[in-house]
PDB file of C-alpha atoms in Angstrom:
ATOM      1  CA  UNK L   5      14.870   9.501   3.124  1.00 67.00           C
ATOM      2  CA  UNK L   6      13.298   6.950   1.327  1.00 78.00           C
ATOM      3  CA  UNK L   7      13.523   3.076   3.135  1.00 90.00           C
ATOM      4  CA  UNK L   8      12.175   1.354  -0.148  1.00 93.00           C
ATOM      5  CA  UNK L   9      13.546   2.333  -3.365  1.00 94.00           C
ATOM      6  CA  UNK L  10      11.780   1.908  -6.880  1.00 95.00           C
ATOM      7  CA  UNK L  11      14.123   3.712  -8.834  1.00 90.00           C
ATOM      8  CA  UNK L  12      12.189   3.284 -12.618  1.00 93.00           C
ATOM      9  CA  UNK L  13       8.763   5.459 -12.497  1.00 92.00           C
ATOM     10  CA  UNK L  14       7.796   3.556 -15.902  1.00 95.00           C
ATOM     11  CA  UNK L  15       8.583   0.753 -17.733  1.00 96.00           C
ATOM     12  CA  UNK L  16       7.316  -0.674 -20.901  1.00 97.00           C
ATOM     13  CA  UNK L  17       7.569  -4.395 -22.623  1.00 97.00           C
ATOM     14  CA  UNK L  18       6.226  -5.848 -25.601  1.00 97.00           C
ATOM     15  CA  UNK L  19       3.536  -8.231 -24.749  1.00 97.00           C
ATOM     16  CA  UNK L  20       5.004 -12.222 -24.006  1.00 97.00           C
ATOM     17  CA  UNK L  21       8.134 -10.850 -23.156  1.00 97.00           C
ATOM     18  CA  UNK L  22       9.611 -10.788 -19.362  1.00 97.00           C
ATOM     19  CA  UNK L  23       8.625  -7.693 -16.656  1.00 97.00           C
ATOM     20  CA  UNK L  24      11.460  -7.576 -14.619  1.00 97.00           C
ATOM     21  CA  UNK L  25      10.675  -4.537 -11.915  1.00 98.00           C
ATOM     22  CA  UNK L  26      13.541  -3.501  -9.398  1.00 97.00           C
ATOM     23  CA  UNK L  27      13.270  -2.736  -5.579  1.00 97.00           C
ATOM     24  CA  UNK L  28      15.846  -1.554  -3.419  1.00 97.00           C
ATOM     25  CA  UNK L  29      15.943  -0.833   0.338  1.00 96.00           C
ATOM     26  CA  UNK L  30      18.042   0.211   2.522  1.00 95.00           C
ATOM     27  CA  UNK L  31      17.223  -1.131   6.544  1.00 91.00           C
ATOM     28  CA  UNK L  32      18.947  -4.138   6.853  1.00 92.00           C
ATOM     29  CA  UNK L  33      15.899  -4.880   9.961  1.00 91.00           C
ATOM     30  CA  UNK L  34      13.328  -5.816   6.885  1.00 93.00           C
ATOM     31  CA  UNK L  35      13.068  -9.224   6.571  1.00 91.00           C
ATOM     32  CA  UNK L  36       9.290  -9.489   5.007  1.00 92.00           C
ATOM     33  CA  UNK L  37       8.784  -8.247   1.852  1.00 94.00           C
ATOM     34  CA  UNK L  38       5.365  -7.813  -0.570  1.00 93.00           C
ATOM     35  CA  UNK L  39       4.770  -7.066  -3.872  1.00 96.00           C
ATOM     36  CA  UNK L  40       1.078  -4.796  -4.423  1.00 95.00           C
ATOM     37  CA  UNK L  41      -0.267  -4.715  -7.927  1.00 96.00           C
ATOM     38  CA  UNK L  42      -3.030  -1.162  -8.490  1.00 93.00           C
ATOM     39  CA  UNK L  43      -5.218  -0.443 -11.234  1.00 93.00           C
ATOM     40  CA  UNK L  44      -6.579   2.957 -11.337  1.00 86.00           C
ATOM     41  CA  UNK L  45      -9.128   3.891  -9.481  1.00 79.00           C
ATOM     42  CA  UNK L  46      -8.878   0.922  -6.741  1.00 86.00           C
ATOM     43  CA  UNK L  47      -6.834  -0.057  -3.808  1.00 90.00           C
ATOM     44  CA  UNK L  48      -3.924  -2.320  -4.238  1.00 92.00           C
ATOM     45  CA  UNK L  49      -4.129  -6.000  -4.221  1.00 92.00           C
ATOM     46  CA  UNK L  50      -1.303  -8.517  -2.929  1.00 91.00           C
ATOM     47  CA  UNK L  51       0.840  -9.653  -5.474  1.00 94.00           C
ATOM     48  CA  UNK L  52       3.014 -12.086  -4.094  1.00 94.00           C
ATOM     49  CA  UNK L  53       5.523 -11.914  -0.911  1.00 92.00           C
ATOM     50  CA  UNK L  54       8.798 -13.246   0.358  1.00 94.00           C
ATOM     51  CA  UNK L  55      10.423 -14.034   3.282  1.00 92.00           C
ATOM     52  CA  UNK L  56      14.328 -13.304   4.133  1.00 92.00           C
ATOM     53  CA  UNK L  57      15.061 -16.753   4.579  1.00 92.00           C
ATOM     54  CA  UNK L  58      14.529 -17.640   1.408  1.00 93.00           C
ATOM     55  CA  UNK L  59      15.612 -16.233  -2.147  1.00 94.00           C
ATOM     56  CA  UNK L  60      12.996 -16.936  -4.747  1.00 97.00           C
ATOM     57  CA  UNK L  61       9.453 -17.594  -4.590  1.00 96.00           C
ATOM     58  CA  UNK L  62       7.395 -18.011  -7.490  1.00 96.00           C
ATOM     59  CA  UNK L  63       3.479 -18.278  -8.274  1.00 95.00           C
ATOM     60  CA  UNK L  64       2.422 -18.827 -12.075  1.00 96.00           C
ATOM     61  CA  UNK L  65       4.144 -16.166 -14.196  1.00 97.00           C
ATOM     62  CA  UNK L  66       4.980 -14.052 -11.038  1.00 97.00           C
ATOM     63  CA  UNK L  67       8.802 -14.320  -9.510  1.00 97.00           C
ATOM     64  CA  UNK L  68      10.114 -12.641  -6.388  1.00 97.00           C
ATOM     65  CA  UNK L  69      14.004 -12.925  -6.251  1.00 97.00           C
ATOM     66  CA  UNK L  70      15.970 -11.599  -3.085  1.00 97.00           C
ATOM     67  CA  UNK L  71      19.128 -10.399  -2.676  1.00 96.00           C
ATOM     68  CA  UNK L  72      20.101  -9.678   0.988  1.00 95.00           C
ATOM     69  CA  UNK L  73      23.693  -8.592   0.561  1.00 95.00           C
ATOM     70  CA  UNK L  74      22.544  -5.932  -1.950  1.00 96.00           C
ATOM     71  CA  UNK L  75      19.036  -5.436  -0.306  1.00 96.00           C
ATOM     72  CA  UNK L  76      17.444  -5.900  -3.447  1.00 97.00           C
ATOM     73  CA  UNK L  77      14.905  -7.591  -4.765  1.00 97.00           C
ATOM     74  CA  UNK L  78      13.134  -8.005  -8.235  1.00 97.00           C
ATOM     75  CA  UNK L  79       9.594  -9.375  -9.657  1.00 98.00           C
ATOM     76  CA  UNK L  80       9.534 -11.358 -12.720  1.00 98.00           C
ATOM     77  CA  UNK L  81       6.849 -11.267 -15.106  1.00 98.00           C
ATOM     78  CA  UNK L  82       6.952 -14.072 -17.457  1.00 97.00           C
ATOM     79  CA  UNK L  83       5.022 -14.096 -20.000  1.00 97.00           C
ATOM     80  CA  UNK L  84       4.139 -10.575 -19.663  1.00 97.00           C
ATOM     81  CA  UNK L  85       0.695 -10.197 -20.575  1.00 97.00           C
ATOM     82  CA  UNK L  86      -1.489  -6.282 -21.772  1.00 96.00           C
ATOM     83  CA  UNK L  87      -3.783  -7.102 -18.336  1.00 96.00           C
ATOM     84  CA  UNK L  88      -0.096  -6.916 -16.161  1.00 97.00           C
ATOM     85  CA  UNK L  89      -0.089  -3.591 -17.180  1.00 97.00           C
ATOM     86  CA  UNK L  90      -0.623  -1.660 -13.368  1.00 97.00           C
ATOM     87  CA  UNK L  91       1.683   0.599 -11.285  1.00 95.00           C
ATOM     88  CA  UNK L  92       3.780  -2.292  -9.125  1.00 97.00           C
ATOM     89  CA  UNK L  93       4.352  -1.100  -5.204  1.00 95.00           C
ATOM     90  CA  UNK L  94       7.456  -3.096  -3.739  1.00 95.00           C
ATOM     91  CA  UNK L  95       6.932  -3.156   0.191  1.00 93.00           C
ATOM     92  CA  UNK L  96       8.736  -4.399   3.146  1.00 93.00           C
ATOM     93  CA  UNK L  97       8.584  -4.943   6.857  1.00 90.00           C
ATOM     94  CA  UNK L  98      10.819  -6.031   9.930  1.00 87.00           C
ATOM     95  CA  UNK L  99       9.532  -8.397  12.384  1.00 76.00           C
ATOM     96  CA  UNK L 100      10.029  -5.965  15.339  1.00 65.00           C
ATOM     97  CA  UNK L 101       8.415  -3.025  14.006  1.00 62.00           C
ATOM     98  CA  UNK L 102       4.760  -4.979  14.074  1.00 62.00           C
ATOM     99  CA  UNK L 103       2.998  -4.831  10.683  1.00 65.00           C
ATOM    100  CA  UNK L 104       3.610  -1.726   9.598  1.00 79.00           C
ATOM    101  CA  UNK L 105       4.502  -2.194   6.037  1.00 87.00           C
ATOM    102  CA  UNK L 106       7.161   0.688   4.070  1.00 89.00           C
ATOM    103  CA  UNK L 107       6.112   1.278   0.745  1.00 91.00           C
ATOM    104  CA  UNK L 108       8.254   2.267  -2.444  1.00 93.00           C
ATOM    105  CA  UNK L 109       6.838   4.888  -4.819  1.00 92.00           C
ATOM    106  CA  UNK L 110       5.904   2.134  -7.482  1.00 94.00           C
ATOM    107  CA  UNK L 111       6.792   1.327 -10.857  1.00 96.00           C
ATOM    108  CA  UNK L 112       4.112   1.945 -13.702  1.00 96.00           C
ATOM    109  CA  UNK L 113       4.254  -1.443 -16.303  1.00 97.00           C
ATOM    110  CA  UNK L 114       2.739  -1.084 -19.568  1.00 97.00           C
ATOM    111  CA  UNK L 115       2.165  -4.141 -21.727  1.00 97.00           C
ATOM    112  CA  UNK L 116       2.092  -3.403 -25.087  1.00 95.00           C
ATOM    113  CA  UNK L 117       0.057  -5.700 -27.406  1.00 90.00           C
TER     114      UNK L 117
ATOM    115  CA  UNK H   5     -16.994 -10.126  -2.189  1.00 62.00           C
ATOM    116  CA  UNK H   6     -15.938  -7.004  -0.631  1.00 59.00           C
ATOM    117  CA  UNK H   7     -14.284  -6.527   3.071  1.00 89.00           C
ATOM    118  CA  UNK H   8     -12.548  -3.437   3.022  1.00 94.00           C
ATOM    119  CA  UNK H   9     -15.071  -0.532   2.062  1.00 95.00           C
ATOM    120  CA  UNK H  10     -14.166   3.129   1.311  1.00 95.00           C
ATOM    121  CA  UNK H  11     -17.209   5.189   1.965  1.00 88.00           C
ATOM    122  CA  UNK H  12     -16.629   7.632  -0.791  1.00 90.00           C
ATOM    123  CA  UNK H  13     -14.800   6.886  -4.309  1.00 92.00           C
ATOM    124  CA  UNK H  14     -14.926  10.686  -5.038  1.00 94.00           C
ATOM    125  CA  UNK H  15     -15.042  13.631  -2.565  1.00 95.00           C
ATOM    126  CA  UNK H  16     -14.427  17.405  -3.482  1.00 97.00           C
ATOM    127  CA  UNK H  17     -14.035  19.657  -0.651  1.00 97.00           C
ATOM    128  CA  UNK H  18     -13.772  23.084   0.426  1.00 97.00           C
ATOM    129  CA  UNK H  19     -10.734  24.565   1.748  1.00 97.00           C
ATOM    130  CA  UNK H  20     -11.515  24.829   5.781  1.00 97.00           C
ATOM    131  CA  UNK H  21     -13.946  22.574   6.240  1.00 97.00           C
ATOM    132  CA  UNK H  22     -14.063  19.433   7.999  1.00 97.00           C
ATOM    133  CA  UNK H  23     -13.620  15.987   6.136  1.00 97.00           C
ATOM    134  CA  UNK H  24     -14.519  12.263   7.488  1.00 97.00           C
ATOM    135  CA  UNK H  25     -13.352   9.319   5.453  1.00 97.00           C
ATOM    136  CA  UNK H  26     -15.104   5.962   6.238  1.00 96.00           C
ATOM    137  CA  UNK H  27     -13.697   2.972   6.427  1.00 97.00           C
ATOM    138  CA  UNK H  28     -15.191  -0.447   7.299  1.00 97.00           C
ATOM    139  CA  UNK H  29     -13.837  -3.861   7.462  1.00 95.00           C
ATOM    140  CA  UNK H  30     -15.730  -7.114   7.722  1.00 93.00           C
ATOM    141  CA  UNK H  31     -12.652  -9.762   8.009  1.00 88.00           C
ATOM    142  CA  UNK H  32     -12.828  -9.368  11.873  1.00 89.00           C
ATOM    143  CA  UNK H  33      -9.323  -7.626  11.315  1.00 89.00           C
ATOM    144  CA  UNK H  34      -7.673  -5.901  14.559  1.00 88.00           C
ATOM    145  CA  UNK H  35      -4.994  -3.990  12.748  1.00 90.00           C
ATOM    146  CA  UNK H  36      -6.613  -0.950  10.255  1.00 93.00           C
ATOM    147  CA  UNK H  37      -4.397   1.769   8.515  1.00 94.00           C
ATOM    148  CA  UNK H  38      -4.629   4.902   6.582  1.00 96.00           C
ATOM    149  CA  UNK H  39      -2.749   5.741   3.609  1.00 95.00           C
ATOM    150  CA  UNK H  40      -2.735   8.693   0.814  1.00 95.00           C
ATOM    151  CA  UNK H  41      -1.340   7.722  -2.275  1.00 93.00           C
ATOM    152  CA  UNK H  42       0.851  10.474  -4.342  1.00 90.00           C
ATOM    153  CA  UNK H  43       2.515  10.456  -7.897  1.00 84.00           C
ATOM    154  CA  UNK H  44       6.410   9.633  -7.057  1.00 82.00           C
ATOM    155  CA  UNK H  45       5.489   8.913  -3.556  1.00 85.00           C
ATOM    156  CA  UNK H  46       4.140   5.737  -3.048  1.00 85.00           C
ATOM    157  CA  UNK H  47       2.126   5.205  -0.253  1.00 90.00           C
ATOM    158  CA  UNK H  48       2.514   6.917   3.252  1.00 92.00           C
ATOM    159  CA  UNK H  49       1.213   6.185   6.376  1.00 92.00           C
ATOM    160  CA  UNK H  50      -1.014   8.261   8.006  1.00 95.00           C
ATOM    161  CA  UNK H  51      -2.222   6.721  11.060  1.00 95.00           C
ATOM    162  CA  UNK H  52      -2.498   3.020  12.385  1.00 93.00           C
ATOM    163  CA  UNK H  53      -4.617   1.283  14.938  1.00 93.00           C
ATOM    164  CA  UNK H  54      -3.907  -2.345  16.326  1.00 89.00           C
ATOM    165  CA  UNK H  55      -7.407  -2.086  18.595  1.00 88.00           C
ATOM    166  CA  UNK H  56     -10.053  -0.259  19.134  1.00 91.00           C
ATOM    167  CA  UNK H  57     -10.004   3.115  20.576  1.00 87.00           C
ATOM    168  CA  UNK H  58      -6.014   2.713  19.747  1.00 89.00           C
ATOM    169  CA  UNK H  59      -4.136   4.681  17.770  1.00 92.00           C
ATOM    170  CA  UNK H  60      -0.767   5.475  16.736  1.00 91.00           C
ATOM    171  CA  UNK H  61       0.655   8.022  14.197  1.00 93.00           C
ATOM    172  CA  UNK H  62       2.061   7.183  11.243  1.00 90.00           C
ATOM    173  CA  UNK H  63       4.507   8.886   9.331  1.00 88.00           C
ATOM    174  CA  UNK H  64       2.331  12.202   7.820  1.00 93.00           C
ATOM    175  CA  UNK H  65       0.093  12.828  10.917  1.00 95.00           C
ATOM    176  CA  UNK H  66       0.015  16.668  10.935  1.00 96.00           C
ATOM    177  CA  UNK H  67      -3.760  17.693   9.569  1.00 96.00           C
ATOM    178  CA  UNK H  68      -5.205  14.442  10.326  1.00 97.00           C
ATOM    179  CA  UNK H  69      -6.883  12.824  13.122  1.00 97.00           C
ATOM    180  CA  UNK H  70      -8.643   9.211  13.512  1.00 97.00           C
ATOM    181  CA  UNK H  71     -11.006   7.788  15.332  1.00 96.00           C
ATOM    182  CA  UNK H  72     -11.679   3.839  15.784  1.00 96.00           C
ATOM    183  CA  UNK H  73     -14.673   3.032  18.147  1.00 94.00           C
ATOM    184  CA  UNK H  74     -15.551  -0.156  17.071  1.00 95.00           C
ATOM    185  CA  UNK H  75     -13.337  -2.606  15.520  1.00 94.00           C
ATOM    186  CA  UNK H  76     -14.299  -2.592  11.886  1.00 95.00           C
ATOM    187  CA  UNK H  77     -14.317   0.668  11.507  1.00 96.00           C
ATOM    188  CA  UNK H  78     -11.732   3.289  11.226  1.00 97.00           C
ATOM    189  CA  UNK H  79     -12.441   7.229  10.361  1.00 97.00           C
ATOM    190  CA  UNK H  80      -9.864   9.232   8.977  1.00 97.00           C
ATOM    191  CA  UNK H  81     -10.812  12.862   9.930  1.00 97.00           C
ATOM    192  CA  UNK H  82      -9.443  16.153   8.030  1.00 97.00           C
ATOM    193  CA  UNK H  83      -9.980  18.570  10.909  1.00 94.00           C
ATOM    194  CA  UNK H  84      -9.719  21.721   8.240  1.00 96.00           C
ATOM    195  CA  UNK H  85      -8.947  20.840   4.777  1.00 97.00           C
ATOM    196  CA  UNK H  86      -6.292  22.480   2.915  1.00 97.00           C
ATOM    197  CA  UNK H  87      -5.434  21.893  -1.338  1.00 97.00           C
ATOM    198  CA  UNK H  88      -1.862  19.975   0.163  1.00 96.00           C
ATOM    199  CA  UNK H  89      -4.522  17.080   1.610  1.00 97.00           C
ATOM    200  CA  UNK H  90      -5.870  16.551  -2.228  1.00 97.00           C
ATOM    201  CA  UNK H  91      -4.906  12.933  -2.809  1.00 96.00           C
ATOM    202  CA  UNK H  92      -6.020   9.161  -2.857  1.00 95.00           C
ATOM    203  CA  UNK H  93      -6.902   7.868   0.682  1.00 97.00           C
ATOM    204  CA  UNK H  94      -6.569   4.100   1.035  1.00 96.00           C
ATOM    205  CA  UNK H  95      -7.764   2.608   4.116  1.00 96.00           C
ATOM    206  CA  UNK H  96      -6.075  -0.941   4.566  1.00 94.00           C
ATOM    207  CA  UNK H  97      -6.561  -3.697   6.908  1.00 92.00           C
ATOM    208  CA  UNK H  98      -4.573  -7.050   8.299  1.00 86.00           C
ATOM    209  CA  UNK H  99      -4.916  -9.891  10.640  1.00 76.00           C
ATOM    210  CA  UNK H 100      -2.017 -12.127   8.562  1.00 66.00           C
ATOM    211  CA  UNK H 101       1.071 -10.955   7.733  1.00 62.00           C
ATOM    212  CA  UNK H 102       1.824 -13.077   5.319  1.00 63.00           C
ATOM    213  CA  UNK H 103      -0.892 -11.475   2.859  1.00 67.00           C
ATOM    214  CA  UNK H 104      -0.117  -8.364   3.922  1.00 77.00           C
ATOM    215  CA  UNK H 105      -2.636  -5.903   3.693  1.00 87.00           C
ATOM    216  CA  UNK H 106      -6.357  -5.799   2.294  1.00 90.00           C
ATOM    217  CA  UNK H 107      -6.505  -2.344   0.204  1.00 93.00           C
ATOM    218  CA  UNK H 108     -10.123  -0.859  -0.168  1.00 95.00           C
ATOM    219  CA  UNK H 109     -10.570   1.052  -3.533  1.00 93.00           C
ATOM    220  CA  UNK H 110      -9.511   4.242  -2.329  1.00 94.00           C
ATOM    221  CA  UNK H 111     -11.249   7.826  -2.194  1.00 95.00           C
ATOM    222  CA  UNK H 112      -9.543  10.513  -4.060  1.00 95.00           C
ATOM    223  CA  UNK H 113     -10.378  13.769  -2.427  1.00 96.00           C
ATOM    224  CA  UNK H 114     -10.513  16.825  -3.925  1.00 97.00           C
ATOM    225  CA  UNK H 115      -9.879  20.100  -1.886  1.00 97.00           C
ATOM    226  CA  UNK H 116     -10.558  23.603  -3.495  1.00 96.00           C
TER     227      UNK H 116
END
């Protein structure tokens, strides 16, 4: 049973409009969570990350909101731009587990021009 | 500037024999993980080490073994390859948790 949740395989926007990608999870214990962006053919790089004690953090065009009562969260991509285009891995961890990170399966973004 | 470093990018295999994936790290990191990457999956763990000559299973152990003598460097070892083991092998490392991990680029192995 899946922990971490990334219910849309594949999404697609028109370039300069928003990303919005959705992660879900279900063990109310994670209270770190990380956004991984992946080109093909190489590893995955940190995104952007978020703490439980807060409920948006934002970097540039990037946008982590978290829900907690819905154990939920969502990254914003505003403007979305043809180089965003990457498969997105939502992952989370709980402070007593160590730093062993759950991964979704990812969400595949295309940015059309 | 590259600190995580994947031996192989590409790898093809024969079913049986035995497989080592390399992985080194030069950001003094104690904590090193190994990951295969599926379609629909995501990533799953494999095994973990937090030190060296430590080791802990992940969530897919079976058909996998490690091996981490010194502490920037952690094998992943295929003891007899089967076509289930085809994937993409990331070997990941931390010291912060705030960053998360630090991904190398992965070797996709082949097994025929």
């Amino acid at each position: 049973d899946q922990q971490v949740k990334q219910n849309s395989p594949s999404l697609s926007v028109q370039e300069g409009r928003i990303s919005i990608l959705n992660c879900d999870y279900t063990n109310s214990m994670f209270d770190y969570f990380l956004w991984y962006k992946k080109y093909p053919a190489e590893g995955p790089t940190f995104l952007i990350s978020i703490s439980s004690i807060k409920d948006k953090n934002e970097d540039g065009r990037f946008t982590v909101f978290l829900n907690k009562s819905a154990k939920h969260l969502s990254l914003h991509i505003v403007p979305s731009q043809p180089g965003d285009s990457a498969v997105y891995f939502c992952a989370a961890s709980a402070s007593d587990y160590g730093q062993n990170f759950v991964f979704g399966p990812g969400t595949r973004l295309s940015v059309l021009p | 500037d590259v600190k995580v470093t994947q031996s192989s990018r590409y790898l093809v295999k024969r079913t049986g024999e035995k497989v080592f994936l390399e992985c080194v790290q030069d950001m003094d990191h104690e904590n090193m993980f190994w990951y295969r990457q599926d379609p629909g999956l995501g990533l799953r763990l494999i095994y973990f080490s937090y030190d060296v000559k430590m080791k802990e299973k992940g969530d897919i152990p079976e058909g996998y073994s490690v091996s981490r003598e010194k502490k920037e460097r952690f094998s992943l070892i295929l003891e007899s390859a089967s076509t289930n083991q085809t994937s993409m092998y990331l070997c990941a490392s931390t010291g912060d948790e705030a960053y998360g991990y630090t991904f190398g680029s992965g070797t996709r192995l082949t097994v025929v």
